[in-house]
Short mmCIF file of C-alpha atoms in Angstrom, two decimals:
data_model
loop_
_atom_site.label_atom_id
_atom_site.label_comp_id
_atom_site.label_asym_id
_atom_site.label_seq_id
_atom_site.Cartn_x
_atom_site.Cartn_y
_atom_site.Cartn_z
CA ASP S 17 0.00 0.00 0.00
CA VAL S 18 1.46 3.35 -1.03
CA LYS S 19 2.14 5.68 1.81
CA VAL S 20 2.97 9.15 2.96
CA THR S 21 4.21 9.04 6.53
CA GLN S 22 4.41 12.02 8.86
CA SER S 23 6.71 11.53 11.78
CA SER S 24 4.35 12.69 14.54
CA ARG S 25 0.58 12.76 14.98
CA TYR S 26 0.69 15.21 17.88
CA LEU S 27 3.41 17.63 18.90
CA VAL S 28 3.62 20.25 21.64
CA LYS S 29 6.42 22.79 21.42
CA ARG S 30 7.35 25.97 23.23
CA THR S 31 7.41 29.43 21.71
CA GLY S 32 10.78 30.13 20.14
CA GLU S 33 11.75 26.48 19.63
CA LYS S 34 12.97 25.24 16.27
CA VAL S 35 10.54 22.58 15.06
CA PHE S 36 11.06 19.93 12.40
CA LEU S 37 8.15 18.16 10.76
CA GLU S 38 9.19 15.20 8.67
CA CYS S 39 7.38 13.60 5.76
CA VAL S 40 8.41 10.48 3.86
CA GLN S 41 6.76 8.97 0.76
CA ASP S 42 7.39 5.62 -0.86
CA MET S 43 5.86 6.32 -4.28
CA ASP S 44 8.86 7.87 -6.02
CA HIS S 45 6.89 11.10 -6.57
CA GLU S 46 8.76 14.19 -7.71
CA ASN S 47 6.22 16.55 -6.17
CA MET S 48 5.70 16.99 -2.46
CA PHE S 49 3.66 19.57 -0.57
CA TRP S 50 3.19 21.01 2.90
CA TYR S 51 -0.18 22.47 3.88
CA ARG S 52 -1.61 23.84 7.05
CA GLN S 53 -5.28 23.49 7.84
CA ASP S 54 -7.17 25.76 10.20
CA PRO S 55 -10.91 25.85 10.92
CA GLY S 56 -12.70 28.06 8.42
CA LEU S 57 -9.56 28.64 6.33
CA GLY S 58 -9.33 25.35 4.47
CA LEU S 59 -6.05 24.01 3.12
CA ARG S 60 -3.33 26.60 2.65
CA LEU S 61 -0.13 25.74 0.82
CA ILE S 62 3.06 26.60 2.70
CA TYR S 63 5.76 25.22 0.38
CA PHE S 64 6.10 22.63 -2.31
CA SER S 65 8.97 20.85 -3.99
CA TYR S 66 9.04 19.45 -7.53
CA ASP S 67 12.43 17.79 -7.29
CA VAL S 68 15.31 17.13 -4.95
CA LYS S 69 16.74 20.40 -3.62
CA MET S 70 14.04 22.37 -5.46
CA LYS S 71 11.40 24.31 -3.56
CA GLU S 72 8.74 26.88 -4.26
CA LYS S 73 6.87 29.15 -1.88
CA GLY S 74 3.18 28.59 -1.54
CA ASP S 75 0.61 31.02 -0.23
CA ILE S 76 1.83 31.35 3.36
CA PRO S 77 5.60 30.68 3.54
CA GLU S 78 6.40 33.28 6.19
CA GLY S 79 7.89 31.74 9.31
CA TYR S 80 8.61 28.42 7.58
CA SER S 81 11.39 26.85 5.56
CA VAL S 82 11.73 23.44 3.92
CA SER S 83 14.39 20.94 3.02
CA ARG S 84 14.39 18.26 0.31
CA GLU S 85 17.73 16.49 0.29
CA LYS S 86 16.33 13.13 -0.84
CA LYS S 87 13.44 12.42 -3.16
CA GLU S 88 11.42 10.55 -0.57
CA ARG S 89 11.76 13.07 2.26
CA PHE S 90 10.38 16.60 2.58
CA SER S 91 10.89 18.43 5.85
CA LEU S 92 9.07 21.50 7.12
CA ILE S 93 10.98 23.69 9.54
CA LEU S 94 9.60 26.30 11.88
CA GLU S 95 12.66 28.38 12.64
CA SER S 96 11.20 29.95 15.79
CA ALA S 97 7.78 28.57 16.64
CA SER S 98 5.05 31.02 17.55
CA THR S 99 1.58 30.47 18.96
CA ASN S 100 -0.02 31.48 15.65
CA GLN S 101 1.62 28.44 14.08
CA THR S 102 -0.56 26.15 16.17
CA SER S 103 -2.35 24.17 13.47
CA MET S 104 -2.83 20.88 11.66
CA TYR S 105 0.01 20.28 9.19
CA LEU S 106 -0.56 18.01 6.23
CA CYS S 107 2.06 16.60 3.90
CA ALA S 108 1.12 15.31 0.45
CA SER S 109 2.87 13.90 -2.55
CA GLY S 110 1.66 13.22 -6.05
CA ARG S 111 0.85 14.62 -9.42
CA ASN S 112 -1.99 16.73 -10.66
CA TYR S 113 -4.24 13.71 -11.14
CA GLY S 114 -4.15 12.89 -7.45
CA TYR S 115 -2.35 13.49 -4.20
CA THR S 116 -1.69 11.06 -1.38
CA PHE S 117 -1.76 12.67 2.05
CA GLY S 118 -0.14 11.76 5.32
CA SER S 119 -2.24 11.44 8.47
CA GLY S 120 -1.34 14.95 9.59
CA THR S 121 0.55 16.43 12.53
CA ARG S 122 -1.39 18.49 15.04
CA LEU S 123 1.12 21.00 16.36
CA THR S 124 0.44 23.05 19.45
CA VAL S 125 2.82 25.88 20.30
CA VAL S 126 2.57 27.05 23.92
CA SER A 28 -4.54 29.23 -3.27
CA GLN A 29 -8.22 28.52 -3.03
CA GLN A 30 -10.35 29.04 -6.06
CA GLY A 31 -13.08 26.62 -5.19
CA GLU A 32 -16.15 27.36 -3.22
CA GLU A 33 -18.19 24.54 -1.87
CA ASP A 34 -21.72 24.56 -0.70
CA PRO A 35 -23.21 23.85 1.59
CA GLN A 36 -20.56 24.44 4.23
CA ALA A 37 -22.27 21.83 6.37
CA LEU A 38 -24.88 19.18 5.67
CA SER A 39 -26.67 16.89 8.13
CA ILE A 40 -28.86 14.07 6.83
CA GLN A 41 -30.34 10.78 7.99
CA GLU A 42 -28.60 7.52 7.25
CA GLY A 43 -29.87 6.06 4.00
CA GLU A 44 -30.58 9.43 2.38
CA ASN A 45 -28.57 10.84 -0.50
CA ALA A 46 -26.08 13.66 0.08
CA THR A 47 -25.21 16.23 -2.58
CA MET A 48 -22.33 18.67 -2.35
CA ASN A 49 -21.41 21.33 -4.86
CA CYS A 50 -18.15 22.93 -5.90
CA SER A 51 -17.58 26.00 -8.04
CA TYR A 52 -14.27 27.14 -9.45
CA LYS A 53 -12.93 30.11 -11.36
CA THR A 54 -10.46 29.14 -14.07
CA SER A 55 -10.26 26.60 -16.89
CA ILE A 56 -9.27 23.18 -15.65
CA ASN A 57 -7.69 19.91 -16.78
CA ASN A 58 -9.50 17.90 -14.15
CA LEU A 59 -11.42 18.15 -10.90
CA GLN A 60 -11.03 15.80 -7.96
CA TRP A 61 -12.93 15.04 -4.78
CA TYR A 62 -11.32 14.08 -1.49
CA ARG A 63 -12.66 12.93 1.87
CA GLN A 64 -11.20 13.85 5.24
CA ASN A 65 -12.21 12.04 8.39
CA SER A 66 -11.93 14.10 11.56
CA GLY A 67 -8.31 14.84 12.48
CA ARG A 68 -6.86 12.81 9.63
CA GLY A 69 -5.35 13.36 6.20
CA LEU A 70 -7.33 13.61 2.98
CA VAL A 71 -8.15 10.60 0.85
CA HIS A 72 -8.59 10.81 -2.92
CA LEU A 73 -12.07 9.65 -3.98
CA ILE A 74 -12.58 10.34 -7.66
CA LEU A 75 -11.26 12.37 -10.58
CA ILE A 76 -13.25 13.74 -13.49
CA ARG A 77 -11.53 15.18 -16.55
CA SER A 78 -12.60 18.39 -18.22
CA ASN A 79 -14.00 16.51 -21.23
CA GLU A 80 -16.17 14.26 -19.05
CA ARG A 81 -19.62 15.16 -17.78
CA GLU A 82 -20.32 12.39 -15.31
CA LYS A 83 -18.43 9.70 -13.50
CA HIS A 84 -19.39 6.95 -11.07
CA SER A 85 -17.49 5.02 -8.46
CA GLY A 86 -19.51 2.75 -6.18
CA ARG A 87 -22.00 4.98 -4.34
CA LEU A 88 -20.33 8.15 -5.62
CA ARG A 89 -21.51 10.08 -8.63
CA VAL A 90 -19.68 13.18 -9.82
CA THR A 91 -20.88 15.61 -12.45
CA LEU A 92 -18.97 18.41 -14.11
CA ASP A 93 -20.35 21.41 -15.96
CA THR A 94 -17.44 23.34 -17.42
CA SER A 95 -19.72 26.03 -18.86
CA LYS A 96 -20.86 26.87 -15.31
CA LYS A 97 -17.51 26.01 -13.77
CA SER A 98 -19.16 23.75 -11.25
CA SER A 99 -19.21 20.16 -10.07
CA SER A 100 -21.36 18.14 -7.75
CA LEU A 101 -20.67 15.05 -5.67
CA LEU A 102 -23.59 12.77 -4.88
CA ILE A 103 -23.28 10.07 -2.25
CA THR A 104 -26.19 7.65 -2.46
CA ALA A 105 -27.61 5.57 0.39
CA SER A 106 -25.45 7.35 2.97
CA ARG A 107 -23.91 5.49 5.90
CA ALA A 108 -22.61 6.67 9.27
CA ALA A 109 -19.08 5.99 8.00
CA ASP A 110 -19.59 8.67 5.32
CA THR A 111 -19.47 11.31 8.06
CA ALA A 112 -16.46 13.43 7.04
CA SER A 113 -15.45 16.64 5.31
CA TYR A 114 -15.39 16.58 1.54
CA PHE A 115 -13.13 18.79 -0.57
CA CYS A 116 -12.96 19.50 -4.25
CA ALA A 117 -9.64 20.30 -5.90
CA THR A 118 -8.92 21.51 -9.42
CA ASP A 119 -5.95 21.08 -11.68
CA GLY A 120 -6.06 24.41 -13.45
CA GLN A 121 -4.69 24.79 -16.94
CA ASP A 122 -2.45 27.56 -15.68
CA SER A 123 -1.51 25.90 -12.42
CA ASN A 124 2.04 24.82 -11.80
CA TYR A 125 2.29 21.46 -10.03
CA GLN A 126 -0.42 22.51 -7.60
CA LEU A 127 -4.02 21.60 -7.06
CA ILE A 128 -6.34 24.40 -6.00
CA TRP A 129 -8.65 23.54 -3.12
CA GLY A 130 -12.20 24.33 -2.13
CA ALA A 131 -13.09 25.14 1.46
CA GLY A 132 -14.90 21.85 2.04
CA THR A 133 -18.33 20.59 3.05
CA LYS A 134 -18.77 18.98 6.45
CA LEU A 135 -21.18 16.05 6.11
CA ILE A 136 -22.84 14.49 9.15
CA ILE A 137 -24.85 11.30 8.77
CA LYS A 138 -27.31 10.78 11.61
CA PRO A 139 -28.09 7.15 12.52
#
């Protein structure tokens, strides 16, 4: 069964901490995506990557960075976590005929 | 980016009834997809309809597409409690670049 795996389901971090969210896919997809999902705001794209070491800003990149050193792994980094980054984070991979999503990481910043 | 609007925002029906959700979008598309999201989980791809198709079926799902109105509908027949979830449409726009564009979602509740 093809999979996108996010390293944590739930995470609690303190304000100012550096946070790493990891995502691994086993489908050999070039494209990978990071979204955040907040009530009433739907899915908002943070960053995406269309190849190793390539990245593009999405709609809300401020406060985030990403790393794609290997094809199967796409990491989202919160350089200095803030309370307004408390959210559900979803990783996806795929092409424009369908994405596969991970189970999501619910991040709480206190 | 979100170009899709879905209505209704929320829908509550009795088990066994049919549920219809609608999605509108703004630009020309290559395809439109529907996804389901159970509470607190990731999204699951349900069905894709191409721009040159008008209707598609998969099990209890029926999707229609009207490119002249830039709209789509998802019909779930004979609903079950397990269909309780949020449903999202996503479009592959002709001018998009690697990305799908998402609707805001419809929250469907099936009452036993």
